[in-house]
Coordinates of C-alpha atoms in Angstrom, one line a residue:
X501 CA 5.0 -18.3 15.0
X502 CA 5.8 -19.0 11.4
X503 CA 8.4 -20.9 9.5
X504 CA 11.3 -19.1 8.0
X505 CA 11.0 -19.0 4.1
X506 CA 13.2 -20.1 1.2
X507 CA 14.7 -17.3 -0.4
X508 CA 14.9 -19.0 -3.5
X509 CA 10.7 -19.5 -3.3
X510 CA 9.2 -18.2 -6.2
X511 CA 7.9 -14.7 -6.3
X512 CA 4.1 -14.3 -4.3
X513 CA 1.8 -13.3 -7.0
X514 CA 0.6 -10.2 -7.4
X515 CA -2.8 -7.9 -9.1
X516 CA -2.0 -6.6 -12.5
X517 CA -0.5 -9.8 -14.1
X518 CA -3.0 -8.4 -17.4
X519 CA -0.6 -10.5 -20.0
X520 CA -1.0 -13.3 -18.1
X521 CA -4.7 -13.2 -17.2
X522 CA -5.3 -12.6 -21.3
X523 CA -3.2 -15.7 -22.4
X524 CA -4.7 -17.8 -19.8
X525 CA -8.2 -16.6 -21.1
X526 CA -7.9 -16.4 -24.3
X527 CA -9.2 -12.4 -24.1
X528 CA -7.2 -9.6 -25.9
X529 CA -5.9 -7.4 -23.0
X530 CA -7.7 -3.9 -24.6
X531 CA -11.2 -6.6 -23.5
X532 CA -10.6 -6.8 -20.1
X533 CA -11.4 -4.3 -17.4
X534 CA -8.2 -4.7 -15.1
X535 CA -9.5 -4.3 -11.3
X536 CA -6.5 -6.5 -9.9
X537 CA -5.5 -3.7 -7.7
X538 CA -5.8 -0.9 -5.8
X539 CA -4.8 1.8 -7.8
X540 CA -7.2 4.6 -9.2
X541 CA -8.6 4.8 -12.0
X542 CA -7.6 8.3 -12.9
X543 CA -4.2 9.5 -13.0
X544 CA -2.8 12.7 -12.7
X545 CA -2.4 14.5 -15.7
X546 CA 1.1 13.8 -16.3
X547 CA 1.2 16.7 -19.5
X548 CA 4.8 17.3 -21.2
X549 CA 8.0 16.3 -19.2
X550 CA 10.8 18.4 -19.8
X551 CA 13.5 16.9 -21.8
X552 CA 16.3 17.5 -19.5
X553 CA 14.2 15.3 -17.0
X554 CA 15.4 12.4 -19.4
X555 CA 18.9 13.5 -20.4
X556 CA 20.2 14.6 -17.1
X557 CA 21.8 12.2 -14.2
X558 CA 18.6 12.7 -11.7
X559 CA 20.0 14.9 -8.3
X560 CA 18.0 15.4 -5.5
X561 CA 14.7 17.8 -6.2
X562 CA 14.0 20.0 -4.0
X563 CA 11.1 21.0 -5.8
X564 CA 10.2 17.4 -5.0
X565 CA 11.1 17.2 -1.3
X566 CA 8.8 20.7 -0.8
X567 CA 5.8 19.4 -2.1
X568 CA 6.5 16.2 -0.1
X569 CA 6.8 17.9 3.2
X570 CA 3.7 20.2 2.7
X571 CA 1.8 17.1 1.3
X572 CA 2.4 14.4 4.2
X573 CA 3.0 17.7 6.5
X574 CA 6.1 16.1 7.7
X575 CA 9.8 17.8 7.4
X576 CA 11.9 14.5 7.6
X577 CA 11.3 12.3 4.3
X578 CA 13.3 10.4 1.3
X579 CA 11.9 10.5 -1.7
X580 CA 12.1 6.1 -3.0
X581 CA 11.5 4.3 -6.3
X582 CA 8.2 2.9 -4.8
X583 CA 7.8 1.4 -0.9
X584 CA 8.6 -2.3 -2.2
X585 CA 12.0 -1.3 -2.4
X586 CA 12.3 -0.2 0.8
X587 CA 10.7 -2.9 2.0
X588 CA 12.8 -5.6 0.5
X589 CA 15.9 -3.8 2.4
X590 CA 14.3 -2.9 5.9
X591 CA 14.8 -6.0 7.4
X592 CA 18.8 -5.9 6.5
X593 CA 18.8 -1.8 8.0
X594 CA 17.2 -2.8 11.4
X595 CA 20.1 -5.1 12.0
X596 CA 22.4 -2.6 11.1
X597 CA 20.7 -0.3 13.5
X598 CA 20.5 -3.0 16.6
X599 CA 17.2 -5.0 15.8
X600 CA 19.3 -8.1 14.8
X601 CA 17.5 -10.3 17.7
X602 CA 14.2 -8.1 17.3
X603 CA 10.7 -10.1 17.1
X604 CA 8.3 -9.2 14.1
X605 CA 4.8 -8.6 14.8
X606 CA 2.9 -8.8 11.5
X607 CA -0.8 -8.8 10.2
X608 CA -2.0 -11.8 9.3
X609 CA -3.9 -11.1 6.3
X610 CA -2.2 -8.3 4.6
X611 CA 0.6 -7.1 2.0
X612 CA 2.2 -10.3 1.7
X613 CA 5.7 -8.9 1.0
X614 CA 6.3 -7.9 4.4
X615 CA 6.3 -11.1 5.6
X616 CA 8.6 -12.5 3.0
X617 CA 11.4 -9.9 3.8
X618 CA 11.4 -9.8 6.9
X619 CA 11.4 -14.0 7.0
X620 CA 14.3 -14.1 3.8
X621 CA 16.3 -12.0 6.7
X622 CA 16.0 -14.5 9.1
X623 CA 13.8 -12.7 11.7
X624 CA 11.1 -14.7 13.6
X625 CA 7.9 -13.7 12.9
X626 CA 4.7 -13.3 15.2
X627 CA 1.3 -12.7 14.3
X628 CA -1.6 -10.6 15.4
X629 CA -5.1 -10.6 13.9
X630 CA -6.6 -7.2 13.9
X631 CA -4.3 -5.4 16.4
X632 CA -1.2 -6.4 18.2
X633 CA -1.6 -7.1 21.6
X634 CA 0.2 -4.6 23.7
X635 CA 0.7 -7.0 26.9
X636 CA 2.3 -9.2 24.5
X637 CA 5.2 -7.1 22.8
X638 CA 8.6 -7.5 24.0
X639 CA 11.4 -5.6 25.0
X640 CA 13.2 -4.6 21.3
X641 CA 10.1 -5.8 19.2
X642 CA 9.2 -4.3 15.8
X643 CA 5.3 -4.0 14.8
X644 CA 4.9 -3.7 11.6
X645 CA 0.9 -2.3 10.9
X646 CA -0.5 -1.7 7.6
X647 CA -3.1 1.5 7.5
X648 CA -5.3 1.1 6.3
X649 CA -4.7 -2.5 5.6
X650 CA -4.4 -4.1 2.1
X651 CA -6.7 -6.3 1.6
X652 CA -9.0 -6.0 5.1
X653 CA -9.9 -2.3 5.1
X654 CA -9.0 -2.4 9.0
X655 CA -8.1 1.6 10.1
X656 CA -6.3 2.1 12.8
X657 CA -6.8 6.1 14.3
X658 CA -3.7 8.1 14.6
X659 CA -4.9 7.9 18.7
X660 CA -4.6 4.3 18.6
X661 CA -1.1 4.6 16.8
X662 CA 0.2 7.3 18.9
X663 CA -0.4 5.0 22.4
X664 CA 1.3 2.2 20.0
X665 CA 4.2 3.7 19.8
X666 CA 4.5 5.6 23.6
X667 CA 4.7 1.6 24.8
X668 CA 6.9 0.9 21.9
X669 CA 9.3 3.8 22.4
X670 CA 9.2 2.8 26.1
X671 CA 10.5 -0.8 25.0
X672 CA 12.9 0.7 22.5
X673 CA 11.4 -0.9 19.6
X674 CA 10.4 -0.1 16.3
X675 CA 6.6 0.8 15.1
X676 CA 6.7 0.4 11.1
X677 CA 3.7 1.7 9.2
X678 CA 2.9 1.5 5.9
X679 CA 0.5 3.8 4.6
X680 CA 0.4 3.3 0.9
X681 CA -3.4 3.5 1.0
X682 CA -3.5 6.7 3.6
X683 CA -4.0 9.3 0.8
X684 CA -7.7 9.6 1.0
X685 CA -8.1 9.8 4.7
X686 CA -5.2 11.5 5.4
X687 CA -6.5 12.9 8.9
X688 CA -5.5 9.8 10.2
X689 CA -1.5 9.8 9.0
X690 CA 1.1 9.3 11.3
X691 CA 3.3 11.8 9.4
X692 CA 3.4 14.6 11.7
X693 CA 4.6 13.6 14.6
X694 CA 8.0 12.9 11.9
X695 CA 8.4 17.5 11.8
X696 CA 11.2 19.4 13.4
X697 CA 8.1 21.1 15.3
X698 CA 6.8 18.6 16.5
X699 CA 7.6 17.3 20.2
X700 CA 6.1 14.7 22.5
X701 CA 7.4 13.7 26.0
X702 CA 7.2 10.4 25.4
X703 CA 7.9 9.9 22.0
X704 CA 11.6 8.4 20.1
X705 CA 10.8 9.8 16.8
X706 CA 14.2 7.1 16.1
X707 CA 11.2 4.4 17.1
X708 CA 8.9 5.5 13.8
X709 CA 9.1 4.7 10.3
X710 CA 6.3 5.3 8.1
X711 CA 5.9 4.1 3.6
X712 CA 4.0 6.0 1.9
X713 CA 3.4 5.5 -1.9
X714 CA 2.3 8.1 -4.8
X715 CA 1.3 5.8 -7.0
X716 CA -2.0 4.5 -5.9
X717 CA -3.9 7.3 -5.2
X718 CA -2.4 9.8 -8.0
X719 CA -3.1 6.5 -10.9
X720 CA 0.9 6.6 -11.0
X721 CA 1.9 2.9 -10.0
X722 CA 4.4 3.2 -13.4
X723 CA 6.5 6.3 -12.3
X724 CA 8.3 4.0 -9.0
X725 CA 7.7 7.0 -6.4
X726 CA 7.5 6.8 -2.7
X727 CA 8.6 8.2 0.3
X728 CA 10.1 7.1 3.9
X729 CA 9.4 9.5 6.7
X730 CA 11.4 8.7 9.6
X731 CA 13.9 10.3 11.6
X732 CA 17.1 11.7 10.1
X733 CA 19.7 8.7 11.4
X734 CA 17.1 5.8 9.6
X735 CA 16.6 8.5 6.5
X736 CA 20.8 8.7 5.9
X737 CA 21.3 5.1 6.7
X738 CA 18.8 4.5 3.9
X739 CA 19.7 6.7 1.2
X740 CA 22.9 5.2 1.7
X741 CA 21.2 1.7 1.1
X742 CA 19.7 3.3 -2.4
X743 CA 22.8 4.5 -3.8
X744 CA 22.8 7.1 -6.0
X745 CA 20.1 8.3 -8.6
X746 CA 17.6 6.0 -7.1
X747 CA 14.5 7.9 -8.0
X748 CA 14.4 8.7 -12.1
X749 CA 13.8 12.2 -13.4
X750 CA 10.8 12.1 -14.8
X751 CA 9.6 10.6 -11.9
X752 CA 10.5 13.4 -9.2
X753 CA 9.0 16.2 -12.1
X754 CA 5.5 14.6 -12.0
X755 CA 5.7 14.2 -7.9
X756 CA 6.2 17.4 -7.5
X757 CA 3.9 18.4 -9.9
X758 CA 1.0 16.1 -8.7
X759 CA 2.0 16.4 -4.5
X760 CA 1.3 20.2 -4.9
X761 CA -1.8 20.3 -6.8
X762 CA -4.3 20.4 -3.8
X763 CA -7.0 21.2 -6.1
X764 CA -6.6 17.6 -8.5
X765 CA -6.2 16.1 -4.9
X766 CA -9.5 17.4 -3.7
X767 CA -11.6 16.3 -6.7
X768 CA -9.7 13.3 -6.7
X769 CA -10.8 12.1 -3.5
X770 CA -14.7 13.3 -4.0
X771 CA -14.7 11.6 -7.5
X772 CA -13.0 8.3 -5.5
X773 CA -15.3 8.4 -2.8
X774 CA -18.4 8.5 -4.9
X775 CA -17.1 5.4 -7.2
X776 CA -16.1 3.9 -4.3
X777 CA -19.9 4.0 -2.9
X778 CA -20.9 2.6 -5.9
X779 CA -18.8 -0.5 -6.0
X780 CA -20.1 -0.3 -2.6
X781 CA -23.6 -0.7 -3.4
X782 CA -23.0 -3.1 -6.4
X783 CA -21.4 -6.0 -4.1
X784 CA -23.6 -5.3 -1.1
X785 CA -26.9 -5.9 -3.5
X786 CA -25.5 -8.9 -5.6
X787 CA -24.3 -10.7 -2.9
X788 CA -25.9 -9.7 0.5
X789 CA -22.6 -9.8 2.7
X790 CA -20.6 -7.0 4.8
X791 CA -17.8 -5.7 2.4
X792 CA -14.6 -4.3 3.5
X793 CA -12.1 -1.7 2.0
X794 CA -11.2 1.5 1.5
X795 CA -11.8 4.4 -0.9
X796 CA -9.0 2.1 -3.7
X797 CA -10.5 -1.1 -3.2
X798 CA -13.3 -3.1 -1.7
X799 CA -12.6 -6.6 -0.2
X800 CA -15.2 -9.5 -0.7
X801 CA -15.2 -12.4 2.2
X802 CA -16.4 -15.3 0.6
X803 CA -15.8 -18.8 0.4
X804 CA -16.7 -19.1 -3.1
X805 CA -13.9 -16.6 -4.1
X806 CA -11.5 -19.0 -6.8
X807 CA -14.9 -20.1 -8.7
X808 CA -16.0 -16.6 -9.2
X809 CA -12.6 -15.3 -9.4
X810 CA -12.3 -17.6 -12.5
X811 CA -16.1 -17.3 -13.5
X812 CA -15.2 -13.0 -13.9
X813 CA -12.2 -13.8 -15.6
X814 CA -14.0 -15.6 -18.2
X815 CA -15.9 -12.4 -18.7
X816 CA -12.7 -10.8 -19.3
X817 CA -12.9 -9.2 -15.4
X818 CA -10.2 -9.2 -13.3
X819 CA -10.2 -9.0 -10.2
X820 CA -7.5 -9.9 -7.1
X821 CA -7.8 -13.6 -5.3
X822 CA -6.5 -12.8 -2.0
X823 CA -3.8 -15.0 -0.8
X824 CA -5.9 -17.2 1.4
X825 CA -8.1 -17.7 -1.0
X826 CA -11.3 -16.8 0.9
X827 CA -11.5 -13.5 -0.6
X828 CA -11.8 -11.2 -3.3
X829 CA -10.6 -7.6 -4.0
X830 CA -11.7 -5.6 -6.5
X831 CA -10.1 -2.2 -7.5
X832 CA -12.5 0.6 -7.5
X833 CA -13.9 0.8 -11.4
X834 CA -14.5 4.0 -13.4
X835 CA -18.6 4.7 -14.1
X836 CA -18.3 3.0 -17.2
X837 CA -16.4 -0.3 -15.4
X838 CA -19.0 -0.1 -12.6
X839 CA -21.8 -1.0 -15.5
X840 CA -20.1 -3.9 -16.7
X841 CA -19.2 -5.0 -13.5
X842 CA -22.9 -4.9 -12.5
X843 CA -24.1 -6.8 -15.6
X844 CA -21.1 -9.4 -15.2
X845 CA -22.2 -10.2 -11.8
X846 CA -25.8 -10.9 -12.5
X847 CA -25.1 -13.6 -15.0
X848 CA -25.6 -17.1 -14.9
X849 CA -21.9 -18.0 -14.1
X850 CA -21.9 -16.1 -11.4
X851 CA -24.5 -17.7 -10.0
X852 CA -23.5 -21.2 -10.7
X853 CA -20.4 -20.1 -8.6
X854 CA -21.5 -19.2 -5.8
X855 CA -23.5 -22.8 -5.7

């Protein structure tokens, strides 16, 4: 069990801190190649957004909400600016909706801000490593499990999830999964069972929430766009918690635009899966040890992480020190960033860091 946190502790730190990184290094930001996080290096096309998009008070789109549904294949979703803001407010909804008392079961290593919100709220918070142990989950619990986790790589099946949440539905808790790095394996989404035709016998869809985020995998971090899929009771209570206009204009245009183009999706994934292979082979060869991930970022273990995390920077490479400092995790590089990656980590610096 962890302590509670401060809410007045300063902010965690995050990838993509670029300003900073460049007047720390001395390096003009258009030097560096940014890998700090996990989102891909090609974006979606954006093309010309209709003015009205920018002079209008945004409404609902349902434009939006359709490609949503036939995207994550689910019928009951809310369109957010982004999943941090939903989870900054989660912890303050459960207690609305009876979880006051509830236990947390988080990951260990993983998306720090989870943590944080649900410890700013007052809940106690309990750990697991890889999984959470079933025989240990209590009666009201909430299991919060990142898929694929951010930065470990660790996958957890939709079979695995599914038995997950029979146990947890039996205990009337809450499974809470955030999938903000689901789009390239998206056989393995929890999503569906979140459909009006979807039924299971022992299933509470009330008992599943699921995040998902459009701007890693469509290169769109900058528009704020997510989703909650969830059942309709946490969906209202929720939009009531975001107020009005919540998601921008501009914003639900280019969603809808980008969630229904299945072609861009496809080569998107073929052209991340092949870079991704490359980083791959790039870190395997320089430095000889298993490396984790997924198809938006591969995750270094290694106890010389600060001294090459600093010896990269000074190469004008940045790359993401994980929080316990025994790790790095590097976004996945265009061709052209996969060259100078390679050359960086052959030089002498490198080397004298890992000493």
């Amino acid at each position: 069990m962890n302590e509670n946190t401060s809410p007045n502790e300063p902010a965690l730190v995050h990838g993509g801190q670029l300003g900073e990184m460049a007047k720390r290094y001395h390096i003009a930001r258009q030097n560096w190649l940014d890998l700090s996080t996990g989102i891909a290096p090609i974006s979606y096309p954006v093309g010309l957004i209709p003015q009205a998009c920018w002079q209008r008070l945004p409404q609902p789109s349902n434009a939006l909400l359709s490609a949503a549904r036939h995207y994550y294949r689910s019928t009951h979703l809310l369109a957010t600016p982004g999943s941090q803001s939903i989870i900054q407010i989660l912890p303050q909804l459960c207690k609305q909706r009876g979880f006051k008392a509830a236990r947390v079961w988080l990951p260990i290593v993983g998306y720090q801000e989870h943590r944080k919100a649900w410890q700013n709220a007052d809940f106690i918070t309990l750990d697991y490593t890889d999984s959470p142990d079933v025989n240990l989950i209590g009666q009201g619990d909430i299991v919060l499990i990142i898929n694929p986790n951010n930065p470990s790589g660790k996958l957890h099946t939709s079979a695995q999830l599914t038995n997950l949440l029979q146990m947890i539905s039996v205990k009337n808790g809450l499974l809470i999964i955030d999938e903000a790095f689901m789009d390239a394996t998206p056989e393995h989404s929890m999503a569906p069972l979140l459909s009006a035709n979807t039924t299971h016998k022992q299933i509470n869809q009330d008992a599943l929430l699921i995040l998902r985020s459009v701007g890693k995998f469509f290169g769109l971090a900058g528009i704020r766009l997510g989703f909650v899929i969830a059942s309709d009771d946490w969906l209202t209570l929720i939009m009531h918690a975001l107020g009005p206009w919540s998601v921008n204009g501009p914003a639900q245009y280019v969603g809808a635009q980008a969630l229904a183009d299945k072609h861009w999706q496809h080569a998107q994934r073929e052209v991340l899966n092949n870079l991704s292979e490359a980083l791959h082979n790039v870190l395997t060869t320089i430095f000889n040890v298993p490396v984790q991930g997924t198809t938006l970022f591969k995750t270094l273990l290694t106890a010389h992480a600060p001294a090459l995390f600093d010896a990269l920077c000074k190469q004008g490479i940045y790359v993401r020190l994980c929080d316990e400092g025994n790790a790095l995790r590097f976004g996945i590089p265009d061709e052209q960033g996969i060259e100078r990656l390679r050359k960086a980590l052959g030089t002498k610096n490198i080397r004298d860091a890992m000493k």
